[in-house]
Short mmCIF file of C-alpha atoms in Angstrom, two decimals:
data_model
loop_
_atom_site.label_atom_id
_atom_site.label_comp_id
_atom_site.label_asym_id
_atom_site.label_seq_id
_atom_site.Cartn_x
_atom_site.Cartn_y
_atom_site.Cartn_z
CA UNK A 17 26.15 -4.33 -18.55
CA UNK A 18 26.00 -6.67 -21.57
CA UNK A 19 23.13 -6.61 -24.26
CA UNK A 20 20.94 -9.71 -23.82
CA UNK A 21 20.18 -10.07 -27.84
CA UNK A 22 18.69 -13.43 -28.20
CA UNK A 23 16.20 -13.23 -25.37
CA UNK A 24 15.02 -9.65 -26.54
CA UNK A 25 14.12 -10.15 -30.04
CA UNK A 26 17.79 -9.15 -31.10
CA UNK A 27 17.41 -5.66 -29.60
CA UNK A 28 20.33 -4.49 -27.32
CA UNK A 29 19.30 -3.23 -23.89
CA UNK A 30 22.21 -0.61 -23.06
CA UNK A 31 23.54 0.05 -19.65
CA UNK A 32 21.52 2.24 -17.21
CA UNK A 33 22.73 4.17 -14.34
CA UNK A 34 21.89 7.47 -12.54
CA UNK A 35 22.67 9.53 -15.78
CA UNK A 36 19.69 7.75 -17.61
CA UNK A 37 16.86 10.04 -18.71
CA UNK A 38 13.06 9.36 -17.68
CA UNK A 39 12.20 9.38 -21.13
CA UNK A 40 14.68 6.51 -21.95
CA UNK A 41 13.36 4.84 -19.13
CA UNK A 42 9.82 5.23 -20.37
CA UNK A 43 10.80 4.01 -23.67
CA UNK A 44 12.37 0.71 -22.73
CA UNK A 45 9.74 -0.11 -20.29
CA UNK A 46 7.24 0.36 -22.81
CA UNK A 47 8.83 -1.58 -25.50
CA UNK A 48 9.24 -4.45 -22.96
CA UNK A 49 5.44 -4.68 -22.73
CA UNK A 50 4.96 -4.10 -26.30
CA UNK A 51 7.29 -6.91 -27.34
CA UNK A 52 5.34 -9.31 -25.38
CA UNK A 53 1.82 -8.04 -26.60
CA UNK A 54 1.09 -7.26 -22.85
CA UNK A 55 -0.30 -3.81 -23.37
CA UNK A 56 -3.64 -5.23 -23.29
CA UNK A 57 -3.12 -5.84 -19.55
CA UNK A 58 -1.68 -2.55 -18.84
CA UNK A 59 -4.84 -0.44 -18.14
CA UNK A 60 -4.24 2.23 -15.55
CA UNK A 61 -5.89 0.42 -12.53
CA UNK A 62 -4.34 -2.91 -13.22
CA UNK A 63 -0.77 -1.05 -13.34
CA UNK A 64 -1.80 0.87 -10.23
CA UNK A 65 -2.57 -2.77 -8.14
CA UNK A 66 0.59 -3.87 -9.70
CA UNK A 67 2.44 -1.08 -8.18
CA UNK A 68 0.83 -1.66 -4.86
CA UNK A 69 2.09 -5.36 -5.07
CA UNK A 70 5.63 -4.01 -5.44
CA UNK A 71 5.57 -1.44 -2.71
CA UNK A 72 4.37 -4.72 -0.61
CA UNK A 73 7.45 -6.36 -1.51
CA UNK A 74 9.42 -3.58 -0.81
CA UNK A 75 7.83 -3.54 2.61
CA UNK A 76 8.34 -7.12 3.14
CA UNK A 77 12.15 -6.29 3.12
CA UNK A 78 11.88 -3.84 5.80
CA UNK A 79 8.93 -5.31 7.96
CA UNK A 80 11.04 -6.98 11.02
CA UNK A 81 14.02 -5.00 10.92
CA UNK A 82 12.97 -2.18 13.43
CA UNK A 83 14.51 1.10 12.68
CA UNK A 84 17.24 1.09 9.74
CA UNK A 85 20.06 3.52 9.33
CA UNK A 86 20.83 5.11 6.12
CA UNK A 87 23.39 3.05 4.17
CA UNK A 88 21.56 -0.14 5.58
CA UNK A 89 24.36 -1.31 7.56
CA UNK A 90 22.82 -4.20 8.69
CA UNK A 91 21.77 -5.60 5.39
CA UNK A 92 23.48 -8.40 3.53
CA UNK A 93 24.70 -7.85 0.08
CA UNK A 94 21.74 -9.88 -0.94
CA UNK A 95 19.33 -8.16 0.91
CA UNK A 96 20.39 -4.78 -0.68
CA UNK A 97 20.66 -6.39 -4.37
CA UNK A 98 17.15 -7.61 -3.54
CA UNK A 99 15.98 -4.24 -2.32
CA UNK A 100 17.21 -2.79 -5.52
CA UNK A 101 15.27 -5.05 -7.44
CA UNK A 102 11.89 -4.40 -5.80
CA UNK A 103 12.55 -0.50 -5.91
CA UNK A 104 13.15 -0.92 -9.64
CA UNK A 105 9.88 -2.93 -10.08
CA UNK A 106 8.11 0.17 -8.25
CA UNK A 107 9.75 2.26 -10.97
CA UNK A 108 8.67 0.34 -13.68
CA UNK A 109 5.27 0.38 -12.79
CA UNK A 110 5.12 4.01 -11.67
CA UNK A 111 6.71 5.09 -15.20
CA UNK A 112 4.21 2.70 -17.01
CA UNK A 113 1.24 3.90 -15.38
CA UNK A 114 2.26 7.48 -15.92
CA UNK A 115 2.86 6.46 -19.60
CA UNK A 116 -0.54 4.87 -20.27
CA UNK A 117 -2.51 7.91 -18.32
CA UNK A 118 -0.69 10.08 -20.81
CA UNK A 119 1.36 11.99 -18.29
CA UNK A 120 4.79 13.32 -18.72
CA UNK A 121 6.05 12.26 -15.22
CA UNK A 122 9.43 14.67 -15.60
CA UNK A 123 7.33 17.54 -16.17
CA UNK A 124 4.49 16.80 -13.58
CA UNK A 125 7.16 16.23 -11.21
CA UNK A 126 9.29 19.50 -12.00
CA UNK A 127 5.98 21.40 -11.19
CA UNK A 128 5.24 19.62 -7.93
CA UNK A 129 8.62 20.35 -6.88
CA UNK A 130 7.80 23.79 -7.27
CA UNK A 131 4.84 23.36 -5.72
CA UNK A 132 6.31 21.84 -2.80
CA UNK A 133 8.84 24.59 -2.47
CA UNK A 134 6.16 27.23 -2.27
CA UNK A 135 4.13 25.08 0.41
CA UNK A 136 7.43 24.55 2.49
CA UNK A 137 9.37 27.81 2.73
CA UNK A 138 12.43 27.04 4.32
CA UNK A 139 11.98 29.93 6.82
CA UNK A 140 8.93 28.32 8.27
CA UNK A 141 9.84 24.66 8.16
CA UNK A 142 13.56 24.50 8.97
CA UNK A 143 14.26 21.47 10.96
CA UNK A 144 10.61 20.66 11.31
CA UNK A 145 8.58 17.85 9.90
CA UNK A 146 5.00 19.35 10.49
CA UNK A 147 2.58 18.98 7.65
CA UNK A 148 2.30 22.25 5.58
CA UNK A 149 -1.45 22.52 6.62
CA UNK A 150 -0.20 22.89 10.67
CA UNK A 151 2.86 25.17 9.83
CA UNK B 20 8.54 26.84 -15.86
CA UNK B 21 9.83 29.86 -14.00
CA UNK B 22 12.35 29.47 -11.58
CA UNK B 23 11.37 30.28 -7.81
CA UNK B 24 14.11 32.26 -6.35
CA UNK B 25 12.74 33.90 -3.24
CA UNK B 26 11.31 30.66 -1.69
CA UNK B 27 14.44 28.41 -2.37
CA UNK B 28 17.21 30.25 -1.09
CA UNK B 29 18.17 32.15 -4.25
CA UNK B 30 18.57 28.88 -6.28
CA UNK B 31 16.95 28.10 -9.72
CA UNK B 32 14.86 25.42 -10.32
CA UNK B 33 15.04 24.58 -13.75
CA UNK B 34 12.54 23.16 -15.86
CA UNK B 35 11.95 19.49 -15.99
CA UNK B 36 10.30 17.29 -18.37
CA UNK B 37 10.93 13.79 -19.91
CA UNK B 38 14.44 14.47 -21.04
CA UNK B 39 15.68 14.87 -17.22
CA UNK B 40 17.82 12.55 -15.71
CA UNK B 41 17.50 10.43 -12.67
CA UNK B 42 20.64 11.70 -11.45
CA UNK B 43 19.35 15.34 -11.60
CA UNK B 44 15.85 14.28 -10.02
CA UNK B 45 17.88 12.70 -7.31
CA UNK B 46 20.02 15.80 -6.77
CA UNK B 47 16.94 18.05 -6.67
CA UNK B 48 15.07 16.05 -4.37
CA UNK B 49 18.06 15.75 -2.03
CA UNK B 50 18.66 19.59 -1.96
CA UNK B 51 14.87 20.08 -1.12
CA UNK B 52 15.32 18.22 1.82
CA UNK B 53 19.07 19.71 2.95
CA UNK B 54 17.76 23.21 2.49
CA UNK B 55 14.90 22.50 5.01
CA UNK B 56 17.17 20.33 7.23
CA UNK B 57 14.97 17.42 6.71
CA UNK B 58 17.58 14.76 6.32
CA UNK B 59 17.20 13.82 10.18
CA UNK B 60 13.51 12.72 9.35
CA UNK B 61 14.57 11.08 6.17
CA UNK B 62 15.35 7.51 7.27
CA UNK B 63 14.78 4.58 5.08
CA UNK B 64 11.47 3.24 6.92
CA UNK B 65 10.19 6.87 7.60
CA UNK B 66 10.47 7.51 3.54
CA UNK B 67 9.04 3.92 3.00
CA UNK B 68 6.11 4.76 5.03
CA UNK B 69 5.63 8.41 3.36
CA UNK B 70 5.73 6.28 -0.03
CA UNK B 71 3.26 3.82 1.24
CA UNK B 72 0.92 7.42 1.98
CA UNK B 73 1.57 8.56 -1.25
CA UNK B 74 0.62 5.63 -3.11
CA UNK B 75 -2.60 5.66 -1.04
CA UNK B 76 -3.31 8.96 -2.36
CA UNK B 77 -2.93 7.77 -6.02
CA UNK B 78 -5.60 5.01 -5.08
CA UNK B 79 -7.90 7.43 -3.63
CA UNK B 80 -7.99 8.83 -7.20
CA UNK B 81 -8.94 5.74 -8.86
CA UNK B 82 -11.09 3.90 -6.14
CA UNK B 83 -14.63 4.72 -6.89
CA UNK B 84 -13.95 4.96 -10.89
CA UNK B 85 -14.42 1.57 -12.01
CA UNK B 86 -12.39 0.33 -14.82
CA UNK B 87 -10.63 3.24 -16.41
CA UNK B 88 -9.00 3.30 -19.91
CA UNK B 89 -5.82 4.51 -21.28
CA UNK B 90 -5.59 8.24 -21.53
CA UNK B 91 -8.30 8.92 -18.79
CA UNK B 92 -10.89 9.97 -20.89
CA UNK B 93 -13.47 10.38 -18.34
CA UNK B 94 -11.22 12.57 -16.12
CA UNK B 95 -11.44 16.24 -15.55
CA UNK B 96 -8.57 18.44 -16.25
CA UNK B 97 -8.22 19.06 -12.57
CA UNK B 98 -8.28 15.30 -11.73
CA UNK B 99 -5.49 14.83 -14.40
CA UNK B 100 -3.30 17.49 -12.47
CA UNK B 101 -3.97 16.09 -9.00
CA UNK B 102 -3.07 12.51 -10.72
CA UNK B 103 0.27 13.89 -12.21
CA UNK B 104 1.01 15.54 -8.65
CA UNK B 105 0.59 12.27 -6.68
CA UNK B 106 2.42 10.43 -9.07
CA UNK B 107 5.37 12.87 -8.63
CA UNK B 108 5.11 12.52 -4.87
CA UNK B 109 5.59 8.86 -5.31
CA UNK B 110 8.31 9.55 -7.64
CA UNK B 111 10.13 11.89 -4.98
CA UNK B 112 9.98 9.56 -2.05
CA UNK B 113 11.04 6.59 -4.41
CA UNK B 114 14.25 8.44 -5.25
CA UNK B 115 14.79 9.87 -1.90
CA UNK B 116 14.49 6.24 -0.12
CA UNK B 117 16.96 4.69 -2.82
CA UNK B 118 19.35 7.54 -2.40
CA UNK B 119 19.49 7.36 1.31
CA UNK B 120 19.77 3.33 1.03
CA UNK B 121 22.67 4.32 -1.13
CA UNK B 122 21.18 2.64 -4.06
CA UNK B 123 21.88 3.89 -7.66
CA UNK B 124 18.30 3.33 -9.19
CA UNK B 125 19.12 3.99 -12.53
CA UNK B 126 21.61 1.11 -12.36
CA UNK B 127 19.61 -1.20 -10.31
CA UNK B 128 16.66 -0.65 -12.67
CA UNK B 129 18.80 -1.52 -15.96
CA UNK B 130 19.82 -4.67 -14.14
CA UNK B 131 16.17 -5.31 -13.13
CA UNK B 132 14.96 -4.99 -16.53
CA UNK B 133 17.56 -7.53 -18.03
CA UNK B 134 16.56 -9.79 -15.25
CA UNK B 135 12.97 -9.64 -16.50
CA UNK B 136 13.72 -10.10 -20.22
CA UNK B 137 15.35 -13.15 -19.27
CA UNK B 138 12.19 -14.15 -16.76
CA UNK B 139 9.89 -13.42 -19.34
CA UNK B 140 10.85 -14.45 -22.90
CA UNK B 141 9.10 -13.18 -25.81
CA UNK B 142 8.32 -16.90 -26.98
CA UNK B 143 6.93 -18.19 -23.99
CA UNK B 144 4.63 -15.42 -22.87
CA UNK B 145 3.46 -13.50 -25.81
CA UNK B 146 -0.01 -12.29 -24.96
CA UNK B 147 0.01 -14.02 -21.57
CA UNK B 148 -0.16 -12.57 -18.18
CA UNK B 149 0.94 -15.52 -16.50
CA UNK B 150 3.64 -14.99 -13.74
CA UNK B 151 6.98 -16.27 -14.54
CA UNK B 152 6.88 -19.24 -12.16
CA UNK B 153 3.82 -20.61 -13.79
CA UNK B 154 5.01 -20.12 -17.52
CA UNK C 19 -22.46 5.25 22.83
CA UNK C 20 -25.75 6.97 21.88
CA UNK C 21 -27.86 5.95 19.38
CA UNK C 22 -27.84 8.11 16.25
CA UNK C 23 -31.50 7.90 14.96
CA UNK C 24 -32.21 11.01 12.92
CA UNK C 25 -29.07 10.60 10.62
CA UNK C 26 -29.53 6.62 10.01
CA UNK C 27 -33.34 6.65 9.06
CA UNK C 28 -34.20 5.84 12.61
CA UNK C 29 -32.59 2.83 13.20
CA UNK C 30 -30.19 2.44 16.28
CA UNK C 31 -26.40 1.82 15.90
CA UNK C 32 -25.67 -0.10 19.02
CA UNK C 33 -22.38 0.06 21.05
CA UNK C 34 -19.50 -1.72 19.84
CA UNK C 35 -16.59 -3.05 21.64
CA UNK C 36 -14.06 -5.93 21.41
CA UNK C 37 -16.83 -8.32 22.42
CA UNK C 38 -18.73 -7.75 18.79
CA UNK C 39 -18.77 -10.49 16.16
CA UNK C 40 -17.35 -10.18 12.83
CA UNK C 41 -20.87 -10.93 11.39
CA UNK C 42 -22.10 -8.00 13.10
CA UNK C 43 -19.62 -5.94 11.95
CA UNK C 44 -20.23 -7.26 8.58
CA UNK C 45 -24.02 -6.59 8.67
CA UNK C 46 -23.57 -2.66 9.94
CA UNK C 47 -21.25 -1.94 7.25
CA UNK C 48 -23.45 -3.57 4.49
CA UNK C 49 -26.31 -1.70 5.92
CA UNK C 50 -24.32 1.58 6.08
CA UNK C 51 -23.69 1.11 2.21
CA UNK C 52 -27.22 -0.17 1.10
CA UNK C 53 -28.75 2.73 3.27
CA UNK C 54 -26.83 5.16 0.85
CA UNK C 55 -27.28 2.95 -2.39
CA UNK C 56 -23.76 2.66 -2.45
CA UNK C 57 -23.67 -0.83 -3.19
CA UNK C 58 -23.24 0.08 -7.26
CA UNK C 59 -19.74 1.64 -6.29
CA UNK C 60 -18.65 -1.17 -4.01
CA UNK C 61 -17.20 -3.68 -6.39
CA UNK C 62 -14.10 -5.66 -5.16
CA UNK C 63 -11.35 -3.54 -7.39
CA UNK C 64 -13.03 -0.27 -5.92
CA UNK C 65 -13.00 -1.46 -2.32
CA UNK C 66 -9.55 -2.90 -2.64
CA UNK C 67 -8.17 0.51 -4.08
CA UNK C 68 -10.07 2.25 -0.92
CA UNK C 69 -8.49 -0.19 1.30
CA UNK C 70 -5.21 1.08 -0.05
CA UNK C 71 -6.29 4.73 0.44
CA UNK C 72 -7.07 3.81 4.16
CA UNK C 73 -3.79 1.97 4.82
CA UNK C 74 -2.02 5.01 3.24
CA UNK C 75 -3.48 7.08 5.79
CA UNK C 76 -2.28 4.89 8.78
CA UNK C 77 0.95 5.15 7.47
CA UNK C 78 0.89 8.72 7.09
CA UNK C 79 0.40 8.66 10.96
CA UNK C 80 3.60 6.62 11.67
CA UNK C 81 5.78 8.30 8.75
CA UNK C 82 7.85 10.78 10.42
CA UNK C 83 8.02 9.30 13.96
CA UNK C 84 10.94 7.00 13.64
CA UNK C 85 10.45 3.63 15.92
CA UNK C 86 7.43 3.62 17.95
CA UNK C 87 6.93 1.88 21.13
CA UNK C 88 4.18 -0.17 22.13
CA UNK C 89 1.14 1.65 23.39
CA UNK C 90 2.23 4.66 21.61
CA UNK C 91 3.97 6.65 24.55
CA UNK C 92 4.70 9.46 22.29
CA UNK C 93 1.31 10.01 20.95
CA UNK C 94 -1.52 12.66 21.82
CA UNK C 95 -4.41 11.66 22.62
CA UNK C 96 -5.88 13.37 19.55
CA UNK C 97 -3.37 11.16 17.26
CA UNK C 98 -4.33 7.99 18.90
CA UNK C 99 -7.83 8.81 18.34
CA UNK C 100 -6.91 9.54 14.77
CA UNK C 101 -5.28 6.29 14.48
CA UNK C 102 -8.11 4.68 15.94
CA UNK C 103 -10.20 5.90 13.18
CA UNK C 104 -7.96 5.23 10.31
CA UNK C 105 -7.41 1.52 11.54
CA UNK C 106 -11.67 1.35 11.54
CA UNK C 107 -11.49 2.55 8.15
CA UNK C 108 -9.20 -0.26 7.13
CA UNK C 109 -11.39 -2.97 9.00
CA UNK C 110 -14.54 -1.64 7.46
CA UNK C 111 -13.02 -1.90 3.59
CA UNK C 112 -11.61 -5.11 4.19
CA UNK C 113 -15.03 -6.76 5.88
CA UNK C 114 -16.76 -5.14 2.95
CA UNK C 115 -14.43 -6.53 0.39
CA UNK C 116 -14.87 -10.00 1.60
CA UNK C 117 -18.29 -9.63 1.92
CA UNK C 118 -18.73 -8.49 -1.94
CA UNK C 119 -16.29 -11.28 -2.65
CA UNK C 120 -18.77 -14.03 -1.15
CA UNK C 121 -15.89 -15.00 1.63
CA UNK C 122 -16.65 -15.58 5.36
CA UNK C 123 -13.77 -13.72 6.46
CA UNK C 124 -14.14 -15.29 9.79
CA UNK C 125 -14.00 -19.02 8.72
CA UNK C 126 -11.06 -18.20 6.29
CA UNK C 127 -9.28 -16.54 9.24
CA UNK C 128 -9.65 -19.67 11.21
CA UNK C 129 -8.36 -21.93 8.45
CA UNK C 130 -5.47 -19.50 7.97
CA UNK C 131 -4.47 -19.30 11.48
CA UNK C 132 -4.16 -23.27 11.64
CA UNK C 133 -2.13 -23.16 8.34
CA UNK C 134 0.33 -20.71 9.96
CA UNK C 135 0.36 -22.68 13.12
CA UNK C 136 1.62 -25.77 10.71
CA UNK C 137 3.99 -23.12 8.77
CA UNK C 138 5.50 -22.18 11.80
CA UNK C 139 6.03 -24.80 14.34
CA UNK C 140 7.01 -23.51 17.70
CA UNK C 141 10.02 -25.31 18.13
CA UNK C 142 11.50 -24.14 14.62
CA UNK C 143 10.60 -20.62 15.06
CA UNK C 144 10.84 -19.81 18.64
CA UNK C 145 12.34 -16.22 18.80
CA UNK C 146 12.99 -16.26 15.15
CA UNK C 147 11.62 -13.79 12.82
CA UNK C 148 12.63 -15.99 9.74
CA UNK C 149 10.23 -16.56 6.66
CA UNK C 150 8.57 -19.96 6.74
CA UNK C 151 10.52 -20.90 3.60
CA UNK C 152 13.95 -20.25 5.01
CA UNK C 153 13.31 -22.25 8.39
CA UNK D 1 -12.36 -27.50 11.82
CA UNK D 2 -10.13 -30.11 13.76
CA UNK D 3 -7.87 -29.17 16.42
CA UNK D 4 -4.48 -28.94 15.70
CA UNK D 5 -2.71 -30.41 19.17
CA UNK D 6 0.66 -31.29 18.37
CA UNK D 7 1.60 -28.18 16.48
CA UNK D 8 0.45 -25.66 18.77
CA UNK D 9 1.70 -27.14 22.57
CA UNK D 10 -1.28 -29.07 23.11
CA UNK D 11 -3.84 -26.16 22.58
CA UNK D 12 -6.88 -26.33 20.72
CA UNK D 13 -7.51 -24.12 18.01
CA UNK D 14 -11.34 -23.99 17.86
CA UNK D 15 -13.59 -23.51 14.80
CA UNK D 16 -14.13 -19.97 13.50
CA UNK D 17 -16.75 -18.47 11.16
CA UNK D 18 -18.52 -15.14 10.78
CA UNK D 19 -19.80 -15.51 14.48
CA UNK D 20 -16.60 -15.02 16.28
CA UNK D 21 -16.14 -12.12 18.24
CA UNK D 22 -13.25 -9.55 17.69
CA UNK D 23 -12.12 -10.27 21.23
CA UNK D 24 -11.59 -13.89 20.37
CA UNK D 25 -9.79 -13.15 17.25
CA UNK D 26 -7.55 -10.76 18.93
CA UNK D 27 -6.59 -13.14 21.73
CA UNK D 28 -5.88 -16.10 19.32
CA UNK D 29 -3.37 -13.84 17.37
CA UNK D 30 -1.70 -12.64 20.41
CA UNK D 31 -1.16 -16.32 21.53
CA UNK D 32 0.05 -17.28 18.10
CA UNK D 33 2.63 -14.40 18.38
CA UNK D 34 3.40 -15.14 22.18
CA UNK D 35 3.71 -19.14 21.75
CA UNK D 36 6.64 -18.04 19.24
CA UNK D 37 8.24 -15.51 21.51
CA UNK D 38 7.53 -13.30 18.43
CA UNK D 39 6.53 -10.17 20.74
CA UNK D 40 9.56 -8.81 20.48
CA UNK D 41 9.23 -8.50 16.65
CA UNK D 42 5.83 -6.97 16.74
CA UNK D 43 6.18 -3.50 17.12
CA UNK D 44 3.58 -1.00 15.53
CA UNK D 45 6.00 -0.21 12.39
CA UNK D 46 6.93 -3.57 12.20
CA UNK D 47 3.28 -4.69 12.09
CA UNK D 48 2.18 -1.97 10.04
CA UNK D 49 4.76 -2.49 7.21
CA UNK D 50 3.89 -6.49 7.22
CA UNK D 51 0.18 -5.42 6.79
CA UNK D 52 1.36 -3.32 3.96
CA UNK D 53 2.98 -6.17 2.61
CA UNK D 54 -0.35 -8.32 2.88
CA UNK D 55 -2.45 -5.66 1.03
CA UNK D 56 0.31 -6.09 -1.50
CA UNK D 57 -0.44 -9.57 -2.00
CA UNK D 58 -4.25 -9.06 -2.16
CA UNK D 59 -3.55 -6.65 -4.82
CA UNK D 60 -1.40 -8.68 -6.71
CA UNK D 61 -4.43 -11.59 -6.80
CA UNK D 62 -6.41 -8.69 -8.64
CA UNK D 63 -3.60 -6.89 -10.61
CA UNK D 64 -4.32 -8.46 -14.17
CA UNK D 65 -7.77 -8.98 -13.85
CA UNK D 66 -9.46 -5.78 -15.13
CA UNK D 67 -13.02 -5.23 -13.65
CA UNK D 68 -14.13 -8.07 -11.46
CA UNK D 69 -17.72 -8.53 -10.34
CA UNK D 70 -19.08 -9.27 -6.98
CA UNK D 71 -18.91 -13.08 -5.97
CA UNK D 72 -15.78 -13.52 -8.22
CA UNK D 73 -17.46 -15.48 -10.91
CA UNK D 74 -14.14 -15.60 -13.03
CA UNK D 75 -12.16 -16.75 -10.11
CA UNK D 76 -11.00 -20.47 -9.90
CA UNK D 77 -11.81 -22.04 -6.75
CA UNK D 78 -7.91 -22.03 -5.91
CA UNK D 79 -8.00 -18.41 -6.56
CA UNK D 80 -10.84 -17.75 -4.07
CA UNK D 81 -9.04 -19.85 -1.36
CA UNK D 82 -5.88 -18.08 -1.98
CA UNK D 83 -7.51 -14.65 -1.83
CA UNK D 84 -9.18 -15.72 1.60
CA UNK D 85 -5.90 -16.31 2.92
CA UNK D 86 -4.51 -13.01 1.98
CA UNK D 87 -7.66 -11.37 3.55
CA UNK D 88 -7.09 -13.27 6.46
CA UNK D 89 -3.57 -12.27 6.79
CA UNK D 90 -4.44 -8.65 6.62
CA UNK D 91 -6.88 -9.13 9.30
CA UNK D 92 -4.27 -10.82 11.65
CA UNK D 93 -1.97 -7.87 11.18
CA UNK D 94 -4.96 -5.35 11.68
CA UNK D 95 -5.87 -6.70 14.82
CA UNK D 96 -2.11 -7.29 16.14
CA UNK D 97 -1.37 -3.73 15.10
CA UNK D 98 -4.28 -2.28 17.23
CA UNK D 99 -3.45 -4.51 20.03
CA UNK D 100 -0.13 -3.60 20.58
CA UNK D 101 -1.19 0.33 20.10
CA UNK D 102 -3.55 -0.44 23.06
CA UNK D 103 -6.60 0.51 20.65
CA UNK D 104 -9.98 -1.49 21.37
CA UNK D 105 -10.57 -1.97 17.44
CA UNK D 106 -14.47 -2.87 17.95
CA UNK D 107 -15.05 0.27 20.13
CA UNK D 108 -12.82 2.43 17.77
CA UNK D 109 -14.90 1.06 14.81
CA UNK D 110 -18.01 1.62 16.62
CA UNK D 111 -17.51 5.27 17.18
CA UNK D 112 -16.13 5.71 13.56
CA UNK D 113 -19.13 4.17 12.05
CA UNK D 114 -21.27 6.66 13.90
CA UNK D 115 -18.94 9.48 12.65
CA UNK D 116 -19.11 8.36 9.08
CA UNK D 117 -23.16 8.26 9.52
CA UNK D 118 -23.15 11.72 10.78
CA UNK D 119 -20.20 12.82 7.71
CA UNK D 120 -22.55 11.13 5.00
CA UNK D 121 -26.29 11.68 5.75
CA UNK D 122 -28.57 9.71 3.74
CA UNK D 123 -30.62 12.49 2.24
CA UNK D 124 -26.99 14.24 0.78
CA UNK D 125 -25.35 11.16 -0.36
CA UNK D 126 -28.00 8.63 -1.59
CA UNK D 127 -26.79 7.19 -4.72
CA UNK D 128 -23.24 9.58 -4.88
CA UNK D 129 -19.91 8.57 -4.56
CA UNK D 130 -18.83 12.09 -3.78
CA UNK D 131 -16.47 12.77 -0.58
CA UNK D 132 -17.94 14.36 2.39
CA UNK D 133 -15.86 17.51 1.78
CA UNK D 134 -17.39 17.86 -1.51
CA UNK D 135 -21.09 16.99 -0.67
#
């Protein structure tokens, strides 16, 4: 992925992929906002409503499809690309919301995963979709 | 963060924080599902509805608060922890949804950020919250 | 449906069904709030986030079900009742949000239906789920 | 509101306002779908995702506004009209979802209001936004 120099004040935006860290993601999103003087708009509830809006756009992609199998075999390349963009927008607002709330999302998520592991012991919920309070 | 051995089949769950990579997050979430034989339930639309449910839980935290400032000065420690947990659940379903759809979320997000940088040139949108198609 | 006198300040809450008017619904929801001095909390964005929370609860009912047929043949009576309650909560917040925004939802909906009829002419979209801007 | 004859197969669409019944709304929405042979797409989960999409569009209207007062004093006439349209779309999908699920939304809502009146006794929750399980 090429850097976009002129458009972003001469700074490089480097390639991303699955190896990118949450911290790097958070920093790039924060810089995107500060470069545009948008921090004034990015209050917790504004960002939350923006997140809801983006989840709505993901939903629109799936809304008339009936059940969809993993790998999205019935999707066109254009639809897959569109979906990747909308999921990215959800990620951006989620990271930004966590950031302005002063929450280290990586740390919070690590703790929550441990909590989920305890709430859903393998021996009790193997192969069952039952909610933990009904196990 | 301590490892939870007995609860998760003897495997370690290492500490996470902002330095964690998206790939590591994706892998741990995937393993959490496969350990429980839950992949059968984790179709794209099931995961999307679960994501909507978690966004709803984040919304419930903010719903009667009126405007909230950055850093959440009016929140109790318990509320902040609860918020971190719900934001984590959103992240889990977002990563898992991307995973079952065969989308490399890091790569998609890098491309989308470049696209946003082009859609919102600093010179045109500095200090303005106007949508790109109204700039 | 019996009236609940003691619980609601001696006023009757009459039976509702599909014959009820939007105006009656709006009035009863407004009175429910004013009886509890809750109008102070019911600002547009608070109500919108509450609406998002309730849509999340509806989603949780459907999230692990895979495709569901009309009439909900796989649902227990308890699940159906629960769904009716959550759909009702969505309706309450939708009516209340419209009310505090000063929008006559019945009138707005009538106009929007006419607009949809024009956007989606029968001759062009019979049997097709295509969005109007791609017809 | 004038009837739109040519666009909708010669049938009249009468004026709506707050006096309209839920049953009339439900019937008109159902007819809108059946006239277009769209019932095949209107399964419960498709309609639910469409509802989520419309709630997302309402959220987009409010997302960069900060706190908004009742009556929407800072909104332009165009924004108010747009909001009325998006709230109407939420209502349409809510009614249609209830309809295909075989739920009498008016009756369900009447019962739920009674339940809420019992869950939130005036004496205990006057002037408090506390959730019923924390009263």
